Every structure is written in structure tokens, then in C-alpha cells.
XYZ file of C-alpha atoms in Angstrom:
602
model
C 156.146 -20.802 7.344
C 155.385 -17.218 6.388
C 158.061 -14.704 7.306
C 157.198 -12.094 9.935
C 158.875 -8.783 10.783
C 160.046 -9.053 14.388
C 162.388 -6.075 14.804
C 161.269 -2.587 15.776
C 161.021 -0.248 12.796
C 162.227 3.348 13.145
C 159.454 5.615 11.941
C 159.007 9.310 11.160
C 161.037 11.788 9.166
C 164.150 9.602 9.081
C 162.221 6.737 7.498
C 160.742 9.063 4.910
C 164.228 10.283 4.078
C 165.475 6.704 3.608
C 162.583 5.956 1.269
C 163.301 9.117 -0.701
C 167.010 8.209 -1.019
C 166.167 4.692 -2.215
C 163.799 6.026 -4.857
C 166.382 8.631 -5.894
C 168.985 5.891 -6.247
C 166.638 3.874 -8.432
C 166.070 6.915 -10.615
C 169.776 7.648 -10.827
C 170.490 4.070 -11.906
C 168.351 4.748 -14.971
C 169.986 8.128 -15.590
C 171.332 7.524 -19.145
C 168.731 8.801 -21.535
C 166.443 10.033 -18.762
C 165.926 13.460 -20.285
C 165.160 11.994 -23.679
C 162.742 9.482 -22.171
C 160.973 12.217 -20.223
C 160.580 14.285 -23.370
C 159.212 11.295 -25.250
C 156.808 10.543 -22.410
C 155.088 13.872 -22.936
C 154.160 12.736 -26.443
C 152.652 9.431 -25.316
C 148.863 9.119 -25.254
C 147.170 8.138 -22.010
C 146.903 4.374 -21.396
C 143.957 2.505 -22.935
C 140.802 2.720 -20.835
C 140.834 -1.038 -20.215
C 144.432 -1.190 -18.987
C 144.410 -3.009 -15.614
C 145.124 -0.778 -12.632
C 148.211 -2.822 -11.709
C 149.179 -3.518 -15.325
C 148.430 -7.234 -14.989
C 151.600 -7.600 -12.946
C 152.508 -10.277 -10.384
C 150.488 -10.728 -7.214
C 150.583 -12.938 -4.132
C 148.620 -16.159 -4.550
C 148.613 -17.235 -0.878
C 145.138 -18.090 0.352
C 143.777 -17.489 3.866
C 143.741 -20.320 6.403
C 140.536 -22.021 7.437
C 141.093 -21.931 11.188
C 140.011 -18.786 13.026
C 141.132 -18.694 16.685
C 140.666 -15.682 18.946
C 143.085 -12.751 18.503
C 146.281 -12.558 20.550
C 145.931 -11.149 24.071
C 146.242 -7.376 24.094
C 145.370 -6.950 20.402
C 142.645 -4.596 19.226
C 139.823 -6.485 17.594
C 138.147 -4.966 14.521
C 135.780 -7.726 13.402
C 132.560 -6.686 11.722
C 130.563 -9.548 13.154
C 130.616 -9.361 16.964
C 131.086 -12.778 18.455
C 132.796 -14.214 15.384
C 136.402 -15.454 15.666
C 139.054 -12.936 14.689
C 141.474 -15.321 13.011
C 145.107 -16.418 13.324
C 148.208 -14.366 12.589
C 147.063 -13.795 8.994
C 144.058 -11.889 10.413
C 146.332 -9.258 11.974
C 146.421 -5.977 10.062
C 149.191 -3.404 10.679
C 147.791 -0.387 12.544
C 148.583 2.311 9.970
C 147.500 0.166 7.038
C 144.223 -0.698 8.774
C 143.646 2.993 9.574
C 144.202 3.881 5.903
C 141.619 1.347 4.723
C 139.026 2.586 7.214
C 139.742 6.231 6.388
C 139.254 5.490 2.689
C 135.952 3.707 3.409
C 134.759 6.716 5.408
C 135.768 9.177 2.670
C 133.979 7.159 -0.024
C 130.898 6.852 2.183
C 130.776 10.648 2.312
C 131.349 11.252 -1.404
C 129.684 8.185 -2.936
C 127.455 6.436 -0.368
C 125.747 4.396 -3.073
C 128.977 2.507 -3.745
C 128.907 0.854 -0.277
C 132.651 0.231 -0.270
C 133.756 -2.080 2.589
C 137.262 -1.516 3.937
C 137.744 -5.292 4.013
C 137.759 -5.263 0.187
C 140.675 -2.809 0.212
C 142.395 -5.113 2.717
C 141.875 -8.081 0.395
C 143.446 -6.225 -2.533
C 146.233 -4.855 -0.330
C 147.060 -8.393 0.832
C 147.248 -9.759 -2.691
C 149.080 -6.791 -4.213
C 151.729 -6.042 -1.554
C 151.209 -8.217 1.524
C 149.681 -5.210 3.346
C 152.597 -2.908 2.443
C 155.094 -5.664 3.260
C 153.641 -6.366 6.660
C 153.093 -2.700 7.473
C 156.594 -1.403 6.730
C 155.454 2.236 6.644
C 156.359 5.392 8.536
C 154.082 7.427 10.785
C 152.563 9.221 7.771
C 151.834 5.955 5.960
C 154.635 6.113 3.375
C 156.480 2.857 2.677
C 159.950 2.650 4.211
C 161.243 1.335 0.894
C 159.598 1.565 -2.536
C 157.405 -1.413 -3.411
C 157.913 -1.993 -7.130
C 156.504 -4.578 -9.493
C 158.422 -6.043 -12.439
C 159.106 -3.963 -15.521
C 156.032 -3.826 -17.764
C 157.999 -4.502 -20.920
C 155.585 -6.916 -22.589
C 157.516 -9.991 -21.469
C 154.955 -11.753 -19.316
C 152.938 -8.638 -18.532
C 151.370 -5.631 -20.200
C 153.609 -3.492 -22.407
C 153.584 0.060 -21.031
C 156.386 2.432 -21.958
C 157.496 4.931 -19.339
C 154.868 7.589 -18.602
C 156.347 9.318 -15.533
C 160.034 9.829 -16.328
C 160.856 7.553 -13.402
C 159.184 9.890 -10.919
C 157.302 7.128 -9.120
C 158.986 3.885 -10.146
C 162.596 4.923 -10.897
C 162.305 3.424 -14.397
C 162.656 5.721 -17.440
C 162.017 3.028 -20.053
C 158.861 1.242 -18.852
C 156.279 1.627 -16.127
C 156.234 -0.554 -13.017
C 153.475 -1.070 -10.473
C 154.193 1.120 -7.440
C 153.282 1.181 -3.775
C 151.021 -0.725 -1.362
C 148.134 -0.942 -3.868
C 150.419 -1.394 -6.907
C 149.245 1.394 -9.185
C 151.149 1.796 -12.418
C 152.214 5.435 -12.952
C 150.078 5.781 -16.081
C 146.880 4.886 -14.205
C 147.876 6.940 -11.165
C 148.443 10.160 -13.120
C 146.671 9.637 -16.469
C 144.076 6.900 -15.978
C 140.400 7.292 -15.215
C 137.491 8.276 -17.411
C 138.783 11.817 -17.965
C 142.532 10.983 -17.962
C 143.164 13.109 -14.863
C 144.407 10.055 -13.006
C 143.131 7.866 -10.152
C 145.700 9.361 -7.788
C 144.266 10.743 -4.537
C 145.350 12.588 -1.385
C 144.126 10.351 1.405
C 146.022 11.861 4.332
C 145.409 15.532 3.549
C 149.071 16.525 3.106
C 148.444 18.118 -0.299
C 150.288 15.368 -2.218
C 149.182 12.335 -4.225
C 151.784 9.659 -3.599
C 151.229 6.019 -4.681
C 153.856 5.021 -2.100
C 151.630 6.330 0.711
C 149.071 3.815 1.972
C 146.471 6.506 2.776
C 146.703 7.962 -0.731
C 146.813 4.562 -2.413
C 143.861 3.168 -0.429
C 141.644 6.151 -1.279
C 142.657 5.974 -4.934
C 141.828 2.255 -5.012
C 138.472 2.971 -3.403
C 137.689 5.645 -5.995
C 138.538 3.248 -8.793
C 136.476 0.378 -7.358
C 133.462 2.700 -7.088
C 133.854 4.249 -10.539
C 131.041 4.090 -13.055
C 128.306 4.149 -10.431
C 129.175 0.701 -9.080
C 127.351 -0.695 -6.055
C 129.837 -3.093 -4.452
C 127.043 -4.807 -2.543
C 126.045 -6.156 -5.961
C 128.126 -9.236 -6.823
C 128.319 -8.330 -10.503
C 129.624 -4.834 -9.782
C 132.040 -6.242 -7.203
C 133.484 -8.792 -9.643
C 133.880 -6.239 -12.432
C 135.618 -3.805 -10.078
C 138.177 -6.416 -8.955
C 138.774 -7.684 -12.497
C 139.517 -4.116 -13.583
C 142.386 -4.151 -11.096
C 143.886 -7.294 -12.623
C 141.933 -9.047 -15.369
C 142.351 -12.640 -14.166
C 139.799 -15.109 -12.829
C 142.441 -16.473 -10.462
C 143.129 -12.965 -9.179
C 139.412 -12.423 -8.645
C 139.058 -15.612 -6.616
C 142.140 -14.837 -4.532
C 140.976 -11.319 -3.639
C 137.466 -12.529 -2.821
C 138.849 -15.236 -0.537
C 140.789 -12.667 1.514
C 137.828 -10.285 1.482
C 135.600 -12.958 3.021
C 138.311 -13.905 5.498
C 138.695 -10.325 6.743
C 134.938 -9.861 6.949
C 134.803 -12.635 9.544
C 137.237 -10.944 11.889
C 140.545 -9.096 12.067
C 142.672 -7.561 14.777
C 145.098 -4.655 14.854
C 148.834 -5.354 15.174
C 151.878 -3.035 15.326
C 153.286 -1.699 12.061
C 156.007 -3.926 10.630
C 154.756 -7.131 12.302
C 152.427 -8.412 9.576
C 152.695 -11.904 8.114
C 154.307 -11.751 4.683
C 152.929 -13.877 1.810
C 155.254 -16.377 0.157
C 153.798 -17.321 -3.208
C 153.649 -15.070 -6.238
C 152.169 -15.567 -9.666
C 155.154 -15.841 -12.003
C 155.453 -13.996 -15.325
C 154.768 -15.840 -18.553
C 157.625 -17.464 -20.430
C 158.932 -16.040 -23.667
C 157.304 -18.860 -25.617
C 153.914 -17.854 -24.295
C 154.453 -14.126 -24.570
C 152.736 -11.591 -26.748
C 152.016 -7.862 -26.550
C 149.468 -7.249 -23.796
C 149.369 -3.477 -24.004
C 145.587 -3.537 -24.083
C 145.168 -6.329 -21.570
C 145.184 -9.238 -24.057
C 146.485 -12.701 -23.127
C 148.307 -15.356 -25.174
C 146.865 -18.717 -26.027
C 146.665 -21.014 -23.041
C 146.407 -18.120 -20.595
C 143.604 -16.318 -18.936
C 142.866 -12.607 -18.772
C 145.717 -10.650 -17.241
C 148.236 -13.339 -18.148
C 147.271 -15.931 -15.529
C 148.195 -19.475 -16.625
C 145.241 -21.661 -17.460
C 145.959 -23.829 -14.411
C 145.373 -20.721 -12.313
C 142.011 -20.238 -13.967
C 140.675 -23.588 -12.801
C 138.258 -23.424 -9.844
C 140.458 -22.773 -6.856
C 142.668 -19.981 -8.123
C 146.410 -20.413 -7.731
C 146.532 -24.165 -8.033
C 148.545 -24.436 -4.829
C 146.179 -26.937 -3.278
C 143.986 -26.561 -0.240
C 144.393 -25.680 3.434
C 144.154 -28.356 6.064
C 141.557 -27.288 8.656
C 143.172 -26.275 11.906
C 146.659 -26.027 10.410
C 146.572 -22.925 8.251
C 149.176 -24.506 5.918
C 149.109 -25.316 2.211
C 148.949 -29.003 1.262
C 148.852 -30.662 -2.153
C 145.349 -30.848 -3.552
C 143.683 -34.098 -4.462
C 142.645 -34.705 -8.057
C 138.934 -34.113 -8.314
C 138.782 -32.761 -4.750
C 137.076 -29.581 -3.679
C 138.012 -26.868 -1.222
C 135.409 -25.141 0.961
C 137.571 -22.024 1.229
C 136.466 -19.228 -1.156
C 139.095 -19.229 -3.897
C 140.738 -22.381 -2.537
C 142.479 -24.913 -4.791
C 140.770 -27.982 -6.155
C 143.780 -30.174 -6.599
C 146.511 -30.915 -9.133
C 145.715 -29.385 -12.517
C 145.119 -31.842 -15.346
C 145.363 -31.359 -19.091
C 141.987 -31.186 -20.745
C 141.098 -31.298 -24.459
C 140.482 -27.949 -26.080
C 136.715 -27.468 -26.332
C 135.119 -26.880 -29.690
C 134.428 -23.162 -30.117
C 130.773 -22.285 -29.957
C 129.246 -19.568 -32.135
C 129.017 -16.212 -30.446
C 125.488 -15.048 -29.657
C 124.231 -11.984 -31.500
C 125.522 -8.771 -30.037
C 123.159 -7.150 -27.562
C 121.846 -3.682 -28.362
C 124.310 -1.115 -27.084
C 122.862 1.504 -24.772
C 123.918 4.945 -25.954
C 121.379 7.255 -24.345
C 118.987 7.671 -21.440
C 115.893 9.722 -22.179
C 113.812 11.358 -19.501
C 110.205 10.228 -19.216
C 107.874 13.066 -18.181
C 108.575 16.781 -18.299
C 107.460 17.886 -14.849
C 109.879 18.199 -11.974
C 109.312 16.184 -8.805
C 107.447 17.766 -5.889
C 106.411 16.619 -2.422
C 105.514 17.910 1.005
C 108.003 17.329 3.811
C 107.639 13.822 5.215
C 105.394 12.600 2.367
C 106.056 10.514 -0.736
C 106.631 12.260 -4.049
C 103.554 12.105 -6.249
C 105.611 10.750 -9.167
C 108.814 8.728 -9.434
C 111.692 9.585 -11.791
C 111.780 7.399 -14.898
C 114.050 7.080 -17.939
C 114.067 5.143 -21.213
C 117.237 3.387 -22.353
C 117.893 3.622 -26.102
C 120.458 2.440 -28.622
C 121.991 4.545 -31.394
C 118.904 3.971 -33.568
C 116.573 5.202 -30.829
C 115.221 1.731 -30.107
C 114.601 0.603 -26.517
C 117.287 -1.402 -24.732
C 115.993 -4.031 -22.307
C 117.865 -5.513 -19.344
C 120.108 -2.474 -18.784
C 120.809 -1.523 -15.135
C 120.040 2.112 -14.307
C 121.032 3.663 -11.000
C 119.076 6.513 -9.414
C 121.123 8.533 -6.914
C 120.075 11.112 -4.310
C 122.352 13.604 -2.526
C 122.776 12.428 1.069
C 122.075 15.947 2.304
C 118.663 16.098 0.601
C 116.959 14.118 3.356
C 114.894 12.216 0.786
C 115.265 8.433 0.689
C 114.330 5.384 -1.335
C 112.869 2.355 0.506
C 115.249 0.952 3.102
C 116.536 4.453 3.914
C 118.833 4.304 0.872
C 120.186 7.106 -1.283
C 120.588 4.865 -4.347
C 118.351 2.435 -6.180
C 119.297 0.288 -9.182
C 116.519 -0.726 -11.588
C 116.756 -2.910 -14.709
C 115.004 -1.676 -17.810
C 112.025 -3.672 -19.087
C 111.213 -4.731 -22.648
C 110.100 -1.179 -23.381
C 113.479 0.146 -22.174
C 111.838 1.892 -19.213
C 113.358 2.091 -15.745
C 111.284 3.706 -12.993
C 112.745 4.469 -9.593
C 111.012 3.034 -6.514
C 108.831 5.226 -4.314
C 110.710 8.282 -3.099
C 109.926 9.796 0.307
C 110.744 13.420 1.100
C 112.740 14.463 4.163
C 111.339 16.430 7.075
C 112.530 19.820 5.855
C 111.998 21.980 2.790
C 114.722 21.402 0.216
C 115.625 21.467 -3.468
C 117.920 18.865 -4.962
C 118.658 16.738 -8.033
C 117.932 13.060 -8.625
C 120.443 11.618 -11.099
C 119.899 8.578 -13.329
C 122.996 6.861 -14.754
C 123.497 3.784 -16.906
C 125.604 1.371 -14.846
C 128.777 0.416 -16.680
C 127.890 2.505 -19.745
C 129.069 5.899 -20.941
C 125.648 7.315 -21.763
C 125.114 10.845 -20.382
C 123.307 11.016 -17.051
C 119.768 12.378 -16.731
C 118.916 14.819 -13.942
C 115.528 15.417 -12.333
C 114.845 18.532 -10.307
C 113.102 17.799 -7.001
C 111.470 20.202 -4.564
C 110.272 19.489 -1.028
C 107.822 22.014 0.390
C 107.523 22.625 4.101
C 104.393 21.350 5.769
C 101.906 24.091 6.684
C 102.275 25.072 10.324
C 99.333 23.704 12.353
C 97.029 26.435 13.699
C 95.318 26.919 17.050
C 92.830 29.665 17.944
C 92.189 28.552 21.538
C 94.335 27.342 24.448
C 92.768 25.993 27.668
C 93.934 24.186 30.786
C 92.808 20.596 31.174
C 92.341 21.117 34.949
C 91.000 23.968 37.089
C 93.019 22.939 40.136
C 94.936 25.924 41.637
C 98.675 25.893 40.999
C 100.582 26.421 44.267
C 104.087 25.833 45.568
C 106.365 26.939 48.421
C 109.238 29.341 47.755
C 112.405 27.411 47.011
C 110.525 24.261 46.028
C 109.140 23.232 42.615
C 105.529 22.853 41.556
C 104.211 19.330 41.165
C 105.320 17.335 38.126
C 103.205 18.054 35.044
C 101.355 20.713 37.008
C 100.399 22.588 33.852
C 98.718 20.762 30.971
C 96.967 22.621 28.165
C 94.800 21.744 25.174
C 94.931 23.471 21.784
C 91.985 23.612 19.385
C 91.311 25.204 16.017
C 87.722 25.970 15.110
C 86.597 23.592 17.816
C 88.808 20.667 16.759
C 91.924 19.394 18.478
C 95.054 20.968 17.000
C 98.060 18.640 16.862
C 101.631 19.790 16.270
C 100.995 23.410 17.260
C 104.111 25.325 18.380
C 103.604 26.985 21.775
C 105.747 29.524 23.630
C 105.663 29.669 27.464
C 106.841 32.853 29.226
C 106.883 33.922 32.893
C 105.629 37.540 32.696
C 105.004 40.533 34.954
C 101.460 41.348 36.006
C 101.176 44.515 33.864
C 98.025 43.763 31.817
C 98.917 46.252 29.054
C 102.627 45.522 28.660
C 103.478 42.091 30.031
C 107.205 41.434 29.777
C 109.416 38.586 30.917
C 109.734 38.518 34.690
C 113.162 38.501 36.316
C 112.056 36.771 39.507
C 109.645 34.143 40.733
C 108.872 30.774 39.000
C 111.180 29.579 36.238
C 112.104 26.612 34.023
C 115.478 24.936 33.556
C 117.172 24.634 30.168
C 116.792 20.949 29.177
C 119.879 21.177 26.940
C 122.181 22.934 29.444
C 125.166 21.085 30.903
C 127.449 21.533 33.906
C 126.924 24.624 36.007
C 124.384 26.094 33.548
C 121.795 23.436 34.387
C 120.412 25.431 37.328
C 120.289 28.815 35.587
C 116.703 30.151 35.515
C 114.955 30.134 32.126
C 111.750 32.150 31.999
C 110.889 31.714 28.301
C 110.606 28.316 26.609
C 110.157 27.906 22.847
C 109.899 24.791 20.709
C 107.041 23.316 22.736
C 104.536 21.425 20.557
C 101.150 19.852 21.174
C 100.914 16.095 20.671
C 98.594 14.246 18.269
C 95.720 14.811 20.744
C 96.348 18.566 20.878
C 97.757 18.276 24.424
C 100.918 19.763 25.928
C 102.395 19.118 29.373
C 104.843 21.813 30.414
C 108.209 20.884 31.948
C 108.701 21.130 35.726
C 108.372 24.657 37.106
C 110.803 25.746 39.849
C 110.631 28.669 42.307
C 113.159 31.018 43.813
C 112.949 32.737 47.217
C 110.253 35.231 46.171
C 106.680 34.517 47.341
C 103.588 35.970 45.650
C 101.301 35.498 42.675
C 102.983 35.218 39.288
C 101.770 34.851 35.705
C 102.593 32.227 33.073
C 101.653 33.311 29.559
C 101.181 30.691 26.775
C 100.932 31.849 23.145
C 100.757 30.507 19.583
C 101.777 32.099 16.295
C 98.119 32.521 15.380
C 97.382 34.724 18.387
C 95.894 32.218 20.817
C 96.756 33.276 24.395
C 96.319 31.611 27.787
C 97.411 33.216 31.087
C 97.855 30.945 34.102
C 98.290 32.111 37.731
C 101.078 30.563 39.806
C 100.931 31.127 43.579
C 104.118 30.834 45.630
C 103.762 30.706 49.435
C 106.527 32.036 51.731
C 109.035 29.469 52.896
C 108.471 28.218 56.417
C 111.018 29.634 58.864
């Protein structure tokens, strides 16, 4: 049975201090030679670009149960599919850890909406890498109560990565170790990424980038998963992103199984009460070992060092889950498991297949070339007259077919591809051309850039300037009432609903979308100004006590597609008499309407 934290965890500054002391003790234990190691670290090159994020270290191989009962009474449900079951204890996510995943999803949505990162994917990786920060053993700021460290990456069973941080994060001055809830190795946290500035991030806004903090680690993981223009709604991009974290088919299946499980329902639980996984992938034996500095694997093992038995369909080889029990049971030879990533039974030895010749290497995309010299233009609300297009080429300038190209719009531009999307991925044809789908302009004038990038390639991006022009303002040269019925009311009471309706025309034709201003004015024919008494409107956007304040000038009124406009309800104060309502357009059309207010009956 999985272990569960039952005791109350003291949180806050004291917990942070404990964590700091533990990490300091770890560093001190490595003190001999620390200065020399730190000096040597400065001379080390950044890690290879294909080094796994967690260094190919150990991970939990537990798989989710099949049964999905309702959440415990009093828990906070967070399922993404209303009406679906929320799952057993394994579906409970510690409150702070869950908040970190959702905050990271929100941040990525704002900075890279085309990635479509789901927080449940971060939860799946967090489960496999650290058991959700050891069941949520974090303080109020999201920092782990004790450091979560992977084994030493000394080349014996894992990647070989000499110390890159002087023990700052992992307390080890000889080799790196995976650190924190998302198990980043120091070299990828501070030196990794396409520009070697590191994947580290500040997810909680405290000005620090700490791999031991679940907010920072979750945002950093999200940034990595989205790197290279990935769209995680695309299965290929999703698989490549996960494999970059730990290059193992078994790891991929395990993460995907938890991702699917969390998508079907989770619930929030207190920090420190999460179910802890039990099974870990073990390191390779010395007989199987070889240098995996660049992510290689010895014979008989899969990418990332996973034993071949772990690479069979089903992942960890621990068997399947009995429906309704949520427990692991031995698999049956030849059996199958309906759970994503579930085991298929006891591994069997199979003859080594005869190697097949490698297919010819595909042309390598090295450049994207813009097609067409003119920038993109459109009128607000209309489609652009032309779509951005690029040509994919190899080093010899020949077209590259079958290459995915992603077109990305700034979210603030207002323009959208079909489906109200800000990204669109197109595969190049035989001629190497990729043309974006129809692009519709937003409702306002704007200038922005459409960017084309080669998905998964390092070719420079291509930018297209785009301009949206405002629609010409509709004109009206005449305003008339649609009725000649006198407009009367009693002091203190409003005029009838929709008492005033007007029609706008331009050169004898109905004028739709014409802005009209309505003002209660004095009866001075030469200098009409806003009246301070008599009929008035109410501000439709006012709240509270301001709702009844008189408004005697209304702007933003617009005629409908038939050129008609019905004015809002007109109210009266205690003053009787004849008053004037003046209606005007920007083009000089004017209509004056008389409003008669009879004295209130005594």
C-alpha cells in the first residue's frame, strides 16, 4: 500500500530555514576540494543540447489505478470534464503543488498561447519525477521542506555530468544531481536551453530562480516543454517534449498514463497528504554501463538507460492493475492492459532482430524563405487579401517537403486564424511551400508581425509585417423620426419605452452603423447648450448610488443595419415645460425633438 503523510507539517519561514540548513549540510559534507571544483566548473562547457532535463536519472514507475470513485467529502474538485469521476486517493493533488501547475499553465498561456500547455501534463511529470514533491511536502511559498535529490550523475547507470554548480543546488561538488520537485539537473537549470541561459524560471515572483521551489520548477518545466514552437495538442510534439525530459519509451508511457488519469478528474488535498509512489526505475549495473554524457544507452537498454524490459509495451513491466482495486498484480504472458502505459505481462527474452538498412537521410531544412515581397494588409473585421507563405530549403537551396511550419500571431493583435486561433501549423508540399490558412483581421486598427518558424528545426524565423486599417466611419446626412406622435410625460415620471426612434440616411439610402450623439439642450436657437434640468437619461454602466444620477448627453449610440436607432428610456425631474432633445452625427446631420412635460398632479 502506498505510504501517505498523515501528520501536520509546519510551514512558513521555519520550514524554509530547515530546508536551507539541510542543503547547507549537504554542501558542507562535500567541503574538501569544493573551491577547486568550483573553479574547475567555470571552465566546463555548457551541457550538450540533447542532454535530458533530468539527466536520465531514476523516476517512479507506479501507474495510475483504473478505478475512479468520487472525491472524498469536503475536497475541492478540479476535474476538467464536468461529470467525470475524480478518482481515488492517487487523484488527490496537494494544494500548493496544484496551484503551481495551474499558475505555470496560465503564465505559458499568456506568453506562448500556441503551445497549449495543459497543467495536467506538468502533474504527470511531477508525479513521475518526485511523487508531487513527496506528497506536497512544501512550505507556504512552495519550497520543499527537504531537498529532493536524484542519484549522482557519475556515469554509473545514468548520464555522466561533472559538477556545474559548485554544489549550490544539489550539495555535490563532484557531479550534478537532479534537484527539486521537477528534477532539473543544475546544468540544465542554469546553463541549458537554446541560448545556454538556462531553463530556470521565477514562477512565484520572489525574484529568485530556485529548482527546489515548485512554482519556479513548474514554470521552468512548462517553458522547456513548449520550447521550439511546440504545440502540445499535437501528439508528435507532445511525445518529443516528454522524451526530452527523459529519453526513454517507458518514461514516455508512464508520464502519458498519469497525464490521461489527471485529465479525467482530480481533487485538491492538503499539503503533505499526497500518496507517495513506491516503485522506482533502478540504475543500470556496472556490466551494462557506459558513458551516457550525451544521452547514449548501452546495448540491451533503451534511450535514457531504461532496461529493454521497460521498453516493451506497458512501460515498467510491473504488470497491470486489477479494475476496482487500484493495486498492482503480476501480468499475464501475452496479456494486454487497457490502462495507458500499463504493463502487458512478464517480459520474455526475444531473439535479436536482424538490423535493417537505414533509409536515406531526409533533406535537412536549413532555411525558410519568404514568398512575396508585399506586407499584409486588411480592413478591420475583414480577411487579409493574401496569406503569409514561406519556402523551406536545404543547404543547397532545394525545396524540403513534409516539414512542419508554424505561423504565430501576437494575441494582442486581434487577428485570428480559423477556429479563433493565434497559431497554425502547415506542412510543406513537394515544392517546399507552406501557406498559412486564411487570416481575419480584428475589429480595430493595428500593426503587428506574423512569424513563421520551422518546428523542431533551428532555421531562422521569417517575419511578415501586417497592418489592419480602421473601417471608414459610416456617414449620414439626414436624421428623421419614424413617428410624428407627440412626446409627452408627467413630471417625475418617465416617457414611454422606446418613445424616440430615429432613422439615418445618406444620399437617400439607409445608413447603418452611424454614430449618433443625443443631448438635452436649452431652447436658445443660436447657442444651444446642455440643459441642467428637465428630461434626462441614466448611465447604463453606472452602479450603486450613481445609477439614478441624471445624464443629459449620451454618446456611443449607433444605428442598426436598417439605419434605425431607438433611444434609451427618458426620465423627468420635477420641472414641467417644453424641452429639446438634439441628435447629431459627425457629418453634421441634426434632428431636434420636442419633449413636453406636464405638471405633476397635486
